[in-house]
Coordinates of C-alpha atoms and ligand atoms in Angstrom, one line a residue:
M1 CA 0.0 6.7 -7.1
C2 CA -0.4 10.2 -7.3
G3 CA 0.7 12.7 -4.2
I4 CA -0.2 16.2 -3.3
V5 CA 1.2 19.1 -0.7
G6 CA 0.2 22.4 -0.1
Y7 CA 1.5 25.0 2.5
V8 CA 0.3 28.6 3.3
G9 CA 2.7 30.2 6.0
N10 CA 5.6 32.1 6.9
N11 CA 8.3 30.2 4.8
D12 CA 8.5 30.0 1.0
A13 CA 6.2 27.3 -0.7
A14 CA 8.4 26.2 -2.9
P15 CA 10.7 24.3 -1.0
V16 CA 8.5 23.0 1.0
L17 CA 6.3 21.5 -1.7
L18 CA 9.3 19.8 -3.0
H19 CA 10.0 18.3 0.0
G20 CA 7.1 17.1 0.7
L21 CA 7.1 15.6 -3.1
A22 CA 10.2 14.5 -2.5
K23 CA 8.8 12.5 0.2
L24 CA 5.6 11.6 -1.8
E25 CA 7.9 10.1 -4.5
Y26 CA 7.2 6.1 -3.2
R27 CA 4.2 6.3 -4.1
G28 CA 5.2 6.0 -7.8
Y29 CA 4.4 8.8 -10.3
D30 CA 6.0 9.6 -14.0
S31 CA 5.5 13.9 -13.5
A32 CA 5.1 16.8 -11.2
G33 CA 4.2 20.4 -11.1
I34 CA 3.7 23.0 -8.4
C35 CA 2.1 25.9 -8.6
V36 CA 3.7 29.4 -6.0
R37 CA 1.8 32.7 -5.0
Q38 CA 3.0 35.4 -3.0
N39 CA -0.1 37.5 -1.9
N40 CA -2.0 39.5 -4.9
L41 CA 0.6 38.6 -7.7
E42 CA 0.3 36.4 -10.4
P43 CA 1.0 32.8 -9.0
V44 CA 3.5 30.8 -11.2
I45 CA 3.0 27.2 -12.6
V46 CA 6.2 24.9 -13.2
K47 CA 6.0 21.7 -14.3
A48 CA 8.3 18.7 -16.0
E49 CA 8.1 15.4 -17.3
G50 CA 9.5 12.2 -15.4
K51 CA 11.9 12.7 -11.9
L52 CA 10.7 15.1 -9.4
K53 CA 15.0 16.3 -10.1
N54 CA 13.5 17.2 -13.4
L55 CA 11.4 19.6 -11.4
I56 CA 13.8 20.8 -8.6
D57 CA 16.5 21.4 -11.3
K58 CA 13.8 23.5 -13.5
T59 CA 13.3 25.6 -10.3
D60 CA 16.3 25.7 -8.8
S61 CA 15.5 24.0 -6.0
G62 CA 12.6 26.1 -5.7
K63 CA 14.6 28.6 -4.7
S64 CA 13.4 31.0 -8.7
L65 CA 9.9 30.9 -7.6
V66 CA 9.1 33.6 -4.8
G67 CA 5.2 32.9 -2.7
T68 CA 4.4 31.9 0.8
S69 CA 1.6 30.2 -0.3
G70 CA 1.6 27.5 -3.2
I71 CA 0.0 23.6 -4.4
G72 CA 2.4 21.1 -5.8
H73 CA 1.7 17.2 -7.3
T74 CA 3.5 14.2 -8.7
R75 CA 1.2 12.5 -11.0
W76 CA 0.4 8.4 -11.9
A77 CA -0.6 8.7 -15.7
T78 CA -4.3 7.9 -15.5
H79 CA -5.9 10.1 -18.5
G80 CA -3.3 10.8 -21.0
N81 CA 0.3 9.9 -21.3
P82 CA 2.5 11.4 -18.2
T83 CA 3.5 14.9 -20.4
V84 CA 4.1 18.5 -19.6
E85 CA 0.2 19.0 -20.5
N86 CA -0.9 16.7 -18.9
A87 CA 0.6 17.0 -15.7
H88 CA -0.5 19.1 -13.2
P89 CA -1.7 21.9 -11.7
H90 CA -3.9 22.9 -13.6
H91 CA -6.2 26.0 -14.1
S92 CA -9.0 27.6 -15.6
D93 CA -8.1 30.1 -19.0
D94 CA -8.1 33.0 -16.3
Y95 CA -6.4 31.4 -13.6
N96 CA -8.9 31.8 -11.5
V97 CA -8.9 28.1 -10.2
I98 CA -5.9 26.3 -10.0
G99 CA -6.0 22.8 -8.8
V100 CA -4.3 19.7 -8.0
H101 CA -6.2 16.2 -7.5
N102 CA -5.5 12.8 -6.9
G103 CA -8.3 9.8 -7.4
I104 CA -10.0 9.5 -10.9
I105 CA -14.1 11.4 -12.0
E106 CA -15.6 8.6 -13.3
N107 CA -18.1 10.9 -15.3
Y108 CA -14.9 13.3 -16.3
Q109 CA -16.6 13.4 -20.0
E110 CA -20.3 13.9 -19.2
L111 CA -18.7 16.7 -17.2
K112 CA -16.1 17.8 -20.0
D113 CA -19.0 18.1 -22.6
K114 CA -21.4 20.2 -20.2
L115 CA -17.9 22.5 -19.7
L116 CA -17.6 22.5 -23.4
R117 CA -20.9 24.0 -24.0
N118 CA -20.6 26.6 -21.6
G119 CA -18.0 28.1 -24.1
Y120 CA -14.4 26.2 -22.1
T121 CA -11.7 24.9 -23.9
F122 CA -9.8 21.9 -23.1
Y123 CA -6.2 21.2 -23.3
S124 CA -5.0 18.2 -21.2
E125 CA -6.9 14.9 -21.8
T126 CA -6.9 14.5 -17.7
D127 CA -10.3 14.1 -15.1
T128 CA -8.4 16.6 -13.7
E129 CA -8.8 19.8 -15.9
V130 CA -12.1 18.8 -16.1
I131 CA -13.2 19.4 -12.1
I132 CA -11.1 22.4 -11.9
K133 CA -12.9 23.9 -14.3
L134 CA -16.3 22.8 -13.2
I135 CA -15.1 24.3 -9.6
D136 CA -14.2 27.4 -11.5
Y137 CA -17.9 26.9 -13.5
Y138 CA -19.7 27.5 -10.5
C139 CA -17.5 30.0 -9.0
K140 CA -18.2 32.5 -11.4
K141 CA -22.4 31.6 -12.1
Y142 CA -23.2 31.6 -8.6
K143 CA -20.6 34.1 -7.1
K144 CA -20.9 32.6 -3.6
G145 CA -17.4 31.6 -2.9
P146 CA -15.1 28.4 -3.1
I147 CA -16.9 26.5 -0.7
D148 CA -19.9 27.0 -2.2
A149 CA -18.6 25.9 -5.7
I150 CA -16.6 23.1 -4.3
N151 CA -19.5 21.8 -2.3
K152 CA -21.3 21.8 -5.8
A153 CA -18.7 20.1 -7.5
M154 CA -18.3 17.5 -5.4
V155 CA -22.3 16.7 -5.7
R156 CA -21.7 16.7 -9.4
A157 CA -18.4 14.3 -9.9
R158 CA -18.6 10.6 -9.1
G159 CA -15.5 9.0 -8.8
S160 CA -12.7 9.8 -6.0
Y161 CA -10.6 12.7 -6.2
A162 CA -8.5 14.4 -3.1
L163 CA -7.9 18.3 -4.1
A164 CA -5.9 21.2 -3.0
I165 CA -7.2 24.5 -4.7
M166 CA -5.8 27.8 -5.0
C167 CA -8.4 30.7 -6.0
K168 CA -7.2 34.6 -7.6
N169 CA -9.4 36.2 -5.4
Y170 CA -8.6 34.6 -2.1
P171 CA -4.2 34.7 -1.5
D172 CA -2.8 33.0 0.9
Q173 CA -5.7 30.6 1.0
I174 CA -5.6 26.7 0.1
W175 CA -9.4 25.0 -0.5
F176 CA -9.2 21.2 -0.4
A177 CA -12.2 18.5 -0.7
K178 CA -11.9 14.3 -0.6
K179 CA -14.0 11.8 -1.1
G180 CA -11.9 8.3 -1.8
S181 CA -8.7 9.7 -2.0
P182 CA -6.3 10.1 1.2
L183 CA -5.8 13.6 2.8
I184 CA -4.5 14.7 5.7
V185 CA -4.7 18.7 7.0
A186 CA -2.0 19.8 9.3
K187 CA -0.7 23.2 11.7
G188 CA 2.5 23.6 12.1
N189 CA 4.4 26.7 13.7
D190 CA 5.1 28.2 10.4
G191 CA 2.5 27.9 8.5
C192 CA -0.7 25.0 8.2
Y193 CA 0.1 22.1 5.3
L194 CA -1.7 19.9 3.6
A195 CA -0.5 16.6 2.2
S196 CA -2.1 13.3 0.4
D197 CA 0.0 10.9 3.0
V198 CA 1.7 12.0 6.4
P199 CA 5.6 11.5 5.5
A200 CA 4.8 15.1 3.3
I201 CA 4.7 16.6 6.3
L202 CA 6.3 14.7 9.4
K203 CA 9.2 17.6 9.3
Y204 CA 6.9 20.1 10.2
T205 CA 4.2 18.9 12.3
K206 CA 2.8 15.3 14.0
N207 CA -0.8 16.6 14.5
V208 CA -2.9 15.9 11.7
Y209 CA -6.5 16.1 10.8
Y210 CA -8.1 13.4 8.8
P211 CA -11.4 14.8 6.5
E212 CA -13.9 12.5 6.3
D213 CA -15.5 11.6 2.2
Y214 CA -17.2 14.7 1.5
E215 CA -16.0 17.1 3.6
C216 CA -13.7 20.4 2.3
G217 CA -12.0 23.6 4.0
V218 CA -9.2 26.3 3.3
I219 CA -6.0 26.0 5.3
T220 CA -4.4 29.9 5.6
K221 CA -1.1 30.0 7.5
D222 CA -2.7 30.1 11.2
S223 CA -5.9 28.5 11.0
I224 CA -7.9 25.4 9.3
K225 CA -11.7 25.1 8.7
F226 CA -13.6 22.6 8.1
Y227 CA -17.5 22.4 5.9
D228 CA -19.7 20.0 5.2
L229 CA -21.3 19.4 1.8
N230 CA -23.9 22.4 2.8
G231 CA -21.6 24.3 3.5
D232 CA -22.1 24.7 7.2
E233 CA -19.0 24.8 9.3
L234 CA -17.6 21.9 11.5
K235 CA -16.3 23.1 14.4
N236 CA -15.6 19.9 16.2
K237 CA -13.0 19.0 13.9
K238 CA -9.7 16.8 16.2
S239 CA -6.5 16.2 15.2
V240 CA -4.5 13.1 15.7
L241 CA -0.6 13.1 16.8
I242 CA 1.0 10.7 15.1
E243 CA 3.3 8.0 15.9
L244 CA 5.7 8.0 13.2
D245 CA 8.9 10.1 14.0
A246 CA 10.4 11.9 10.9
D247 CA 13.8 9.6 10.5
S248 CA 11.5 7.0 9.4
A249 CA 10.9 8.5 6.3
D250 CA 14.4 8.8 5.7
K251 CA 16.6 5.8 4.3
G252 CA 19.6 7.1 7.1
N253 CA 23.1 4.9 5.9
Y254 CA 21.3 2.0 4.3
P255 CA 21.6 2.5 0.4
H256 CA 18.1 2.0 -0.3
F257 CA 14.7 1.6 1.4
M258 CA 13.8 -1.8 0.6
I259 CA 16.9 -3.3 2.6
K260 CA 16.3 -0.9 5.4
E261 CA 12.9 -2.3 5.4
I262 CA 14.3 -5.7 5.2
E263 CA 16.5 -5.5 8.1
E264 CA 13.8 -3.6 10.5
Q265 CA 11.8 -6.9 10.1
P266 CA 13.0 -8.1 13.8
E267 CA 12.2 -5.0 16.0
V268 CA 8.4 -4.5 13.9
I269 CA 7.4 -8.3 14.3
Q270 CA 8.1 -8.0 18.1
K271 CA 6.4 -4.7 18.1
T272 CA 2.9 -6.3 16.4
L273 CA 3.7 -9.2 18.9
N274 CA 3.9 -6.8 21.9
Y275 CA 0.5 -5.4 20.8
Y276 CA -1.5 -8.6 21.0
L277 CA 0.6 -11.3 22.4
K278 CA 0.6 -10.5 26.3
N279 CA 2.0 -13.0 29.0
D280 CA 1.5 -16.1 26.1
V281 CA -2.3 -15.2 26.0
I282 CA -3.9 -13.4 22.9
D283 CA -5.5 -10.6 23.8
L284 CA -7.4 -9.0 20.9
S285 CA -9.3 -6.2 23.0
S286 CA -7.8 -3.2 21.1
T287 CA -9.4 -4.2 18.1
G288 CA -12.9 -4.3 19.2
L289 CA -13.0 -8.2 18.6
T290 CA -14.3 -10.1 21.7
D291 CA -14.3 -13.6 22.4
D292 CA -17.9 -14.2 21.9
F293 CA -17.8 -12.4 18.4
L294 CA -15.1 -15.0 17.4
A295 CA -16.4 -18.1 18.8
N296 CA -19.5 -17.4 16.3
I297 CA -17.7 -17.1 13.3
R298 CA -17.6 -19.7 11.3
N299 CA -17.1 -18.6 7.7
I300 CA -14.0 -16.3 7.1
Y301 CA -13.8 -14.3 3.6
I302 CA -10.4 -12.4 3.1
Y303 CA -10.0 -9.5 0.6
A304 CA -7.1 -7.8 -0.2
C305 CA -4.2 -7.4 -3.6
G306 CA -0.8 -8.2 -4.3
S307 CA 1.0 -8.7 -1.2
A308 CA -1.4 -8.6 0.9
Y309 CA -3.4 -11.1 -0.9
H310 CA -0.9 -13.5 -0.3
T311 CA -0.8 -13.0 3.4
G312 CA -4.6 -14.3 2.7
V313 CA -3.7 -17.5 1.2
V314 CA -1.0 -17.9 3.7
A315 CA -3.9 -17.2 6.2
Q316 CA -6.5 -19.6 4.2
Y317 CA -4.1 -22.8 5.0
I318 CA -3.6 -22.1 8.3
M319 CA -6.9 -22.0 9.4
E320 CA -8.3 -23.9 7.5
E321 CA -6.0 -26.8 9.2
I322 CA -6.2 -25.8 12.8
S323 CA -8.8 -23.1 13.5
G324 CA -12.2 -25.2 12.1
V325 CA -13.0 -22.4 10.4
N326 CA -13.8 -21.9 6.4
V327 CA -11.8 -19.7 4.8
R328 CA -12.1 -18.3 1.4
V329 CA -9.4 -15.6 0.0
E330 CA -10.3 -13.6 -2.9
L331 CA -8.1 -10.7 -5.1
A332 CA -10.4 -7.9 -4.0
S333 CA -10.8 -6.7 -7.6
E334 CA -12.3 -9.9 -8.5
Y335 CA -15.0 -10.3 -5.3
K336 CA -16.2 -6.7 -6.1
Y337 CA -18.1 -7.6 -9.8
R338 CA -18.7 -11.5 -8.2
E339 CA -21.9 -12.8 -7.1
Y340 CA -22.2 -16.0 -4.8
S341 CA -23.9 -16.1 -1.7
Q342 CA -22.4 -15.3 1.6
R343 CA -22.9 -17.5 4.8
P344 CA -24.2 -16.4 8.0
Q345 CA -21.9 -16.3 10.7
S346 CA -19.3 -14.7 8.5
L347 CA -16.2 -12.2 9.1
V348 CA -14.9 -10.0 5.9
I349 CA -11.2 -9.3 6.5
A350 CA -9.6 -6.7 4.3
I351 CA -5.9 -6.6 4.5
S352 CA -3.7 -4.0 3.0
Q353 CA -0.6 -2.3 4.4
S354 CA -1.1 1.5 2.7
G355 CA -5.2 1.1 4.0
E356 CA -5.7 2.9 0.5
T357 CA -6.2 0.0 -2.5
K358 CA -9.5 1.0 -3.7
D359 CA -10.4 -2.6 -4.8
T360 CA -9.4 -3.5 -0.9
H361 CA -11.7 -0.8 0.4
E362 CA -14.6 -1.1 -2.0
S363 CA -15.1 -5.1 -1.1
V364 CA -14.7 -4.1 2.5
L365 CA -17.9 -1.7 1.1
K366 CA -19.1 -4.7 -0.6
A367 CA -19.7 -6.4 2.9
K368 CA -21.2 -3.7 4.2
E369 CA -23.3 -3.5 2.1
R370 CA -24.4 -7.3 3.1
N371 CA -24.4 -6.7 6.6
I372 CA -20.9 -8.7 7.3
P373 CA -19.2 -7.6 9.7
T374 CA -15.2 -6.3 8.5
L375 CA -12.3 -6.5 10.3
S376 CA -9.3 -4.6 8.2
I377 CA -5.2 -5.3 9.4
C378 CA -3.8 -2.2 8.0
N379 CA -0.4 -0.6 8.4
V380 CA -1.5 2.8 8.5
Q381 CA -4.1 4.2 11.3
K382 CA -7.0 6.5 10.0
S383 CA -6.6 5.3 5.9
T384 CA -9.9 5.1 4.5
I385 CA -10.6 1.0 4.9
S386 CA -9.4 1.0 8.0
R387 CA -12.2 3.9 9.3
S388 CA -14.6 2.1 6.4
S389 CA -14.2 -1.2 8.9
D390 CA -15.5 -2.3 11.8
Y391 CA -12.7 -3.5 13.7
N392 CA -9.1 -3.1 12.9
M393 CA -6.3 -5.0 13.8
Y394 CA -3.3 -2.9 12.9
T395 CA -0.1 -4.2 11.8
Y396 CA 3.0 -1.9 13.3
A397 CA 5.2 -1.8 10.7
G398 CA 6.1 1.5 11.1
L399 CA 6.3 3.6 7.3
E400 CA 6.8 1.7 4.2
I401 CA 8.4 3.5 1.9
A402 CA 10.1 0.7 -0.6
V403 CA 7.4 0.0 -3.1
A404 CA 7.2 -3.9 -3.2
T405 CA 6.2 -4.5 0.8
T406 CA 8.2 -6.8 3.3
K407 CA 8.3 -5.7 7.0
A408 CA 4.4 -5.2 6.4
Y409 CA 4.2 -8.4 4.7
S410 CA 5.8 -9.9 7.5
C411 CA 3.6 -8.1 10.2
Q412 CA 0.4 -9.3 8.4
L413 CA 1.3 -12.8 9.0
I414 CA 2.0 -12.1 12.5
N415 CA -1.9 -10.6 13.0
L416 CA -3.5 -13.5 11.0
Y417 CA -1.5 -16.5 12.7
L418 CA -2.6 -15.1 15.9
L419 CA -6.2 -14.9 14.5
A420 CA -5.9 -18.5 13.5
I421 CA -4.7 -19.7 17.2
K422 CA -7.0 -17.3 18.7
L423 CA -10.4 -18.7 16.4
G424 CA -8.6 -22.2 17.0
R425 CA -8.3 -21.7 20.3
L426 CA -11.8 -20.9 21.4
N427 CA -13.2 -23.4 18.5
G428 CA -11.4 -26.2 20.5
T429 CA -9.4 -27.1 17.6
I430 CA -5.9 -26.2 18.9
N431 CA -4.7 -28.4 22.1
D432 CA -2.6 -26.7 25.1
D433 CA 0.2 -28.7 23.9
L434 CA 0.0 -27.2 20.3
Y435 CA -1.3 -23.9 21.6
N436 CA 2.1 -23.4 23.9
E437 CA 4.1 -24.8 21.0
L438 CA 3.2 -21.7 18.9
I439 CA 3.0 -19.1 21.2
S440 CA 6.7 -19.9 22.3
D441 CA 7.6 -20.2 18.7
L442 CA 6.0 -17.3 17.8
K443 CA 7.7 -15.0 20.0
R444 CA 11.1 -16.6 18.8
I445 CA 10.7 -15.7 15.0
P446 CA 12.1 -11.9 15.7
S447 CA 15.1 -13.5 16.4
L448 CA 15.7 -16.2 13.3
V449 CA 14.5 -13.7 11.4
K450 CA 17.4 -11.8 12.2
E451 CA 20.0 -14.6 12.4
I452 CA 18.3 -15.1 8.6
I453 CA 19.4 -11.2 7.6
E454 CA 22.8 -12.2 9.2
E455 CA 23.1 -15.0 6.4
K456 CA 22.6 -11.7 4.0
D457 CA 26.8 -12.6 2.1
Q458 CA 25.6 -15.7 1.2
I459 CA 22.2 -14.4 -0.2
Q460 CA 24.0 -11.4 -2.1
R461 CA 26.1 -14.4 -4.2
I462 CA 23.4 -16.6 -4.8
A463 CA 21.3 -13.7 -6.1
Q464 CA 24.0 -13.0 -8.5
N465 CA 22.8 -16.2 -10.1
L466 CA 19.4 -14.8 -10.8
V467 CA 20.8 -12.1 -13.0
P468 CA 20.9 -13.7 -16.4
M469 CA 17.6 -15.5 -16.2
K470 CA 14.2 -14.4 -18.5
D471 CA 12.5 -16.9 -16.5
V472 CA 12.3 -18.0 -12.8
F473 CA 9.8 -20.7 -11.6
F474 CA 8.9 -21.1 -7.5
I475 CA 7.8 -24.4 -6.7
G476 CA 5.8 -25.6 -3.8
R477 CA 3.5 -27.8 -2.2
G478 CA 1.0 -26.9 0.6
L479 CA 2.6 -23.2 3.2
D480 CA 5.3 -23.7 1.1
Y481 CA 3.0 -23.0 -2.6
T482 CA 2.0 -19.7 -0.7
I483 CA 5.0 -18.5 -0.1
C484 CA 6.1 -19.4 -3.5
L485 CA 3.7 -16.6 -4.3
E486 CA 4.6 -14.1 -2.9
G487 CA 8.6 -14.8 -3.6
A488 CA 7.8 -14.6 -7.2
L489 CA 6.0 -11.1 -7.2
K490 CA 8.7 -10.0 -5.1
L491 CA 11.7 -10.5 -7.8
K492 CA 8.9 -9.7 -10.7
E493 CA 8.4 -6.5 -9.2
I494 CA 11.9 -5.5 -8.6
T495 CA 14.6 -7.4 -11.1
Y496 CA 11.5 -7.1 -14.1
I497 CA 12.7 -11.9 -14.7
N498 CA 9.3 -13.0 -15.6
A499 CA 8.9 -15.2 -12.3
N500 CA 5.5 -17.0 -11.1
A501 CA 4.4 -19.4 -8.6
Y502 CA 3.5 -22.8 -8.9
A503 CA 1.8 -25.7 -7.1
A504 CA 4.9 -28.1 -7.2
G505 CA 2.4 -31.0 -7.9
E506 CA 1.4 -28.5 -11.1
L507 CA 4.6 -28.9 -12.6
K508 CA 4.0 -32.2 -14.7
H509 CA 0.8 -30.5 -16.0
G510 CA 2.3 -28.4 -18.4
T511 CA 5.1 -26.0 -16.7
I512 CA 7.6 -28.8 -17.1
S513 CA 7.4 -28.4 -21.0
L514 CA 9.3 -25.1 -20.1
I515 CA 12.5 -26.0 -18.4
D516 CA 15.6 -26.1 -20.0
E517 CA 19.1 -25.0 -18.3
H518 CA 18.2 -20.8 -19.2
V519 CA 15.0 -21.3 -16.8
G520 CA 16.0 -21.1 -12.7
V521 CA 13.7 -22.7 -10.5
I522 CA 13.6 -21.7 -6.8
A523 CA 11.9 -25.0 -5.1
L524 CA 10.5 -24.0 -1.6
D525 CA 10.2 -27.0 0.8
T526 CA 10.2 -26.7 4.3
Q527 CA 7.3 -28.7 5.2
S528 CA 7.9 -32.5 6.4
K529 CA 5.1 -34.3 5.1
L530 CA 5.1 -32.8 1.5
Y531 CA 9.3 -32.9 1.5
E532 CA 9.8 -36.0 -0.3
K533 CA 7.3 -35.1 -3.0
T534 CA 8.6 -31.6 -3.5
K535 CA 12.6 -33.0 -3.8
S536 CA 10.9 -35.1 -6.1
N537 CA 9.9 -32.5 -8.2
M538 CA 13.6 -30.5 -7.7
V539 CA 14.9 -33.8 -8.7
E540 CA 12.9 -33.6 -12.9
V541 CA 13.5 -30.3 -13.0
K542 CA 17.6 -30.7 -13.1
A543 CA 17.0 -34.3 -15.3
R544 CA 15.9 -31.7 -17.9
N545 CA 19.3 -29.0 -16.9
G546 CA 16.9 -26.6 -15.0
K547 CA 18.8 -24.6 -12.6
V548 CA 17.3 -25.2 -9.0
L549 CA 17.7 -23.1 -6.0
A550 CA 16.5 -25.4 -2.7
V551 CA 14.7 -23.4 0.0
T552 CA 14.7 -25.7 3.4
N553 CA 15.1 -26.4 6.8
Y554 CA 18.7 -26.9 8.4
G555 CA 19.2 -30.1 8.4
N556 CA 17.8 -31.4 5.3
Y557 CA 21.0 -31.7 3.7
D558 CA 20.4 -34.4 1.4
V559 CA 18.7 -31.5 -0.9
D560 CA 21.7 -30.8 -1.8
S561 CA 21.8 -34.0 -4.5
A562 CA 18.8 -32.9 -5.8
S563 CA 19.7 -29.0 -6.3
N564 CA 22.7 -26.8 -7.3
D565 CA 22.5 -24.1 -4.3
Q566 CA 20.6 -23.9 -1.6
I567 CA 19.3 -21.6 1.3
Y568 CA 18.8 -22.9 4.7
V569 CA 16.1 -21.7 7.4
P570 CA 15.8 -22.4 11.0
K571 CA 13.6 -24.8 12.1
I572 CA 10.3 -23.9 13.8
N573 CA 6.7 -25.2 14.3
E574 CA 6.1 -25.3 10.2
Y575 CA 2.9 -23.1 10.8
L576 CA 5.5 -20.3 11.0
T577 CA 8.2 -21.3 8.6
P578 CA 6.1 -18.6 6.5
S579 CA 7.3 -16.2 8.6
L580 CA 11.5 -17.4 7.5
A581 CA 11.5 -18.2 4.1
I582 CA 10.4 -15.1 3.2
I583 CA 13.0 -13.3 4.7
S584 CA 15.5 -14.9 2.5
L585 CA 13.1 -14.3 -0.6
Q586 CA 13.1 -10.8 -0.3
M587 CA 17.1 -10.8 0.5
L588 CA 17.2 -12.9 -3.3
A589 CA 15.1 -10.7 -5.0
Y590 CA 16.5 -7.2 -3.2
Y591 CA 19.8 -8.2 -4.7
A592 CA 19.2 -9.8 -7.7
S593 CA 18.0 -6.0 -8.3
I594 CA 20.8 -4.6 -7.5
A595 CA 23.2 -6.5 -9.1
K596 CA 20.7 -5.4 -12.3
G597 CA 21.2 -2.0 -11.9
I598 CA 18.0 -1.2 -11.4
N599 CA 16.6 0.9 -8.2
P600 CA 14.4 -1.8 -6.1
D601 CA 13.0 1.1 -4.3
K602 CA 11.5 2.7 -7.2
P603 CA 10.7 -0.4 -9.7
R604 CA 9.3 0.9 -13.0
N605 CA 5.0 1.6 -13.6
L606 CA 4.9 0.2 -9.9
A607 CA 3.1 2.5 -7.9
K608 CA 3.0 1.7 -3.8
S609 CA -0.9 2.4 -3.3
V610 CA -2.7 1.7 -5.9
T611 CA -6.1 3.7 -5.6
V612 CA -7.3 3.4 -8.7
E613 CA -9.0 0.3 -10.2
Ligands
G6P701 C1 1.0 -2.5 -4.8 C2 1.8 -2.7 -4.4 C3 2.0 -4.3 -4.2 C4 1.3 -4.3 -2.7 C5 -0.2 -4.0 -3.6 C6 -1.9 -3.9 -2.4 O1 0.4 -3.2 -6.0 O2 3.4 -2.5 -5.5 O3 3.2 -4.4 -3.3 O4 1.3 -5.7 -2.1 O5 -0.2 -2.4 -4.2 O6 -1.3 -3.1 -1.3 P1 -2.1 -2.1 0.3 O7 -1.5 -1.6 0.6 O8 -3.2 -3.1 0.0 O9 -1.6 -3.8 0.7

């Protein structure tokens, strides 16, 4: 969602801010703005609706703005439309306080009323204008400087925020505060930076600090200071070295991040396996999970959103079959507001690529309140969810930029397979033969994924057939159904085709009434014990003139008679087939999106990291 950048240094700020905002574009936004200031001179604010390019054009790539300190923001509209008035930065009438904000101030109306009673006027519909003016109010009322005013505002504001603030009497300083929304601060050779995410500053430095909730601070061109809520300086903050390359935030020779990330899958799956599989033994020591702890777990509750939820559904099917534990998977946004008794000997698993998804984070907090141990499976290290969890089993997909996840999803599956096998081994539900087969086939996944990616020309051809369709149904049984969920989400996210997943056995209970010559059906049929049943469903669809694309294993060539087109994936232990079948569906969605002239990296209305409810 929104992106924040701040800079104080030796160079002109505007190009640094625009570069940072460009690197945060993937998070999703619909307007942008910057404020730049040269020493004691008046600050200049420029904002533009729509794409960042509009702001870049308006400022002649930043060259029209002179000044070595500034803040920038890309806004994903929550309170009010994506207009210039609502775009950040916002400021007090006398420009005493200027600021940008990520997150939501939940009690903004109550605070606004208080400020209205104190003579403030509001020009936007945003909660941000309220928090900026609240800081201004405390600055003027107590006259104790920005840290005091920011802390007083933090005590009053409910909700989540990452703030970057410029104050009139403090040129060449940018103040920051954080609660619940991501924020990093860093020192480079040419100045200090702050941002809502690492890609914004990777070009300049890889050493970053992570402010904790309710911490604030200030950057100058050569220093960073942190303070707690009492205003006491925190002198022992340690920086962390980021492992990502600046190149990972670039497309290289690829037309889109999405295809780059699809093609990176063999490598990142291998990397993730290498972290946890040592000499064919699953080693989770780096996660903090011990064998004794895991052997005691009888119930697993998985909470996640979007694609991460779909990996949870795969895990549920597999864990319940092979590991002897009860598994319940639930959308984090639902769990948050539901009450049910969670059994003893439980573990909550939160899955999230970004580690910032608000609903998933709140599920972790709720589990902690209930004293249930929490394990996070996140791709972003030190993210909010991973820091709130008791145990972390990171995925090693590297920076994922395309809004529609591909490589992080695949790595999440690997972690969940490893956990399922580990639990099965500890519980004695997996014998030596099955263990050896699963481990040896897990190790084959990277090369088999590569083989599937090499078939991209054929998938690109088949994807053309989806272009005229308004509705596509994904059907499958068992594990195939779990893959349908993700295949349908991928397709709808980046092609805007109405795509839905149905358990194939449910087809006759309603959905079949929608089948005619205009409807496409993608049938997943990779599980041998269910093969004939799903094939019968394909025949039923074909008999009603629906167009069937079958996705099945090599060797199942009699599926030809039940379908119009076929995609074959290599054979592997069938529990692991989701890791292969999904690659074909990712590519299918990607090429259909391209054929429709859509930019798959930035689908409309979607954000990569959803930090609001
Ligand atoms: C957004 C993205 C989805 C993603 C979901 C969960 O909706 O568009 O692709 O699956 O958030 O994100 P997370 O970072 O928690 O995995």
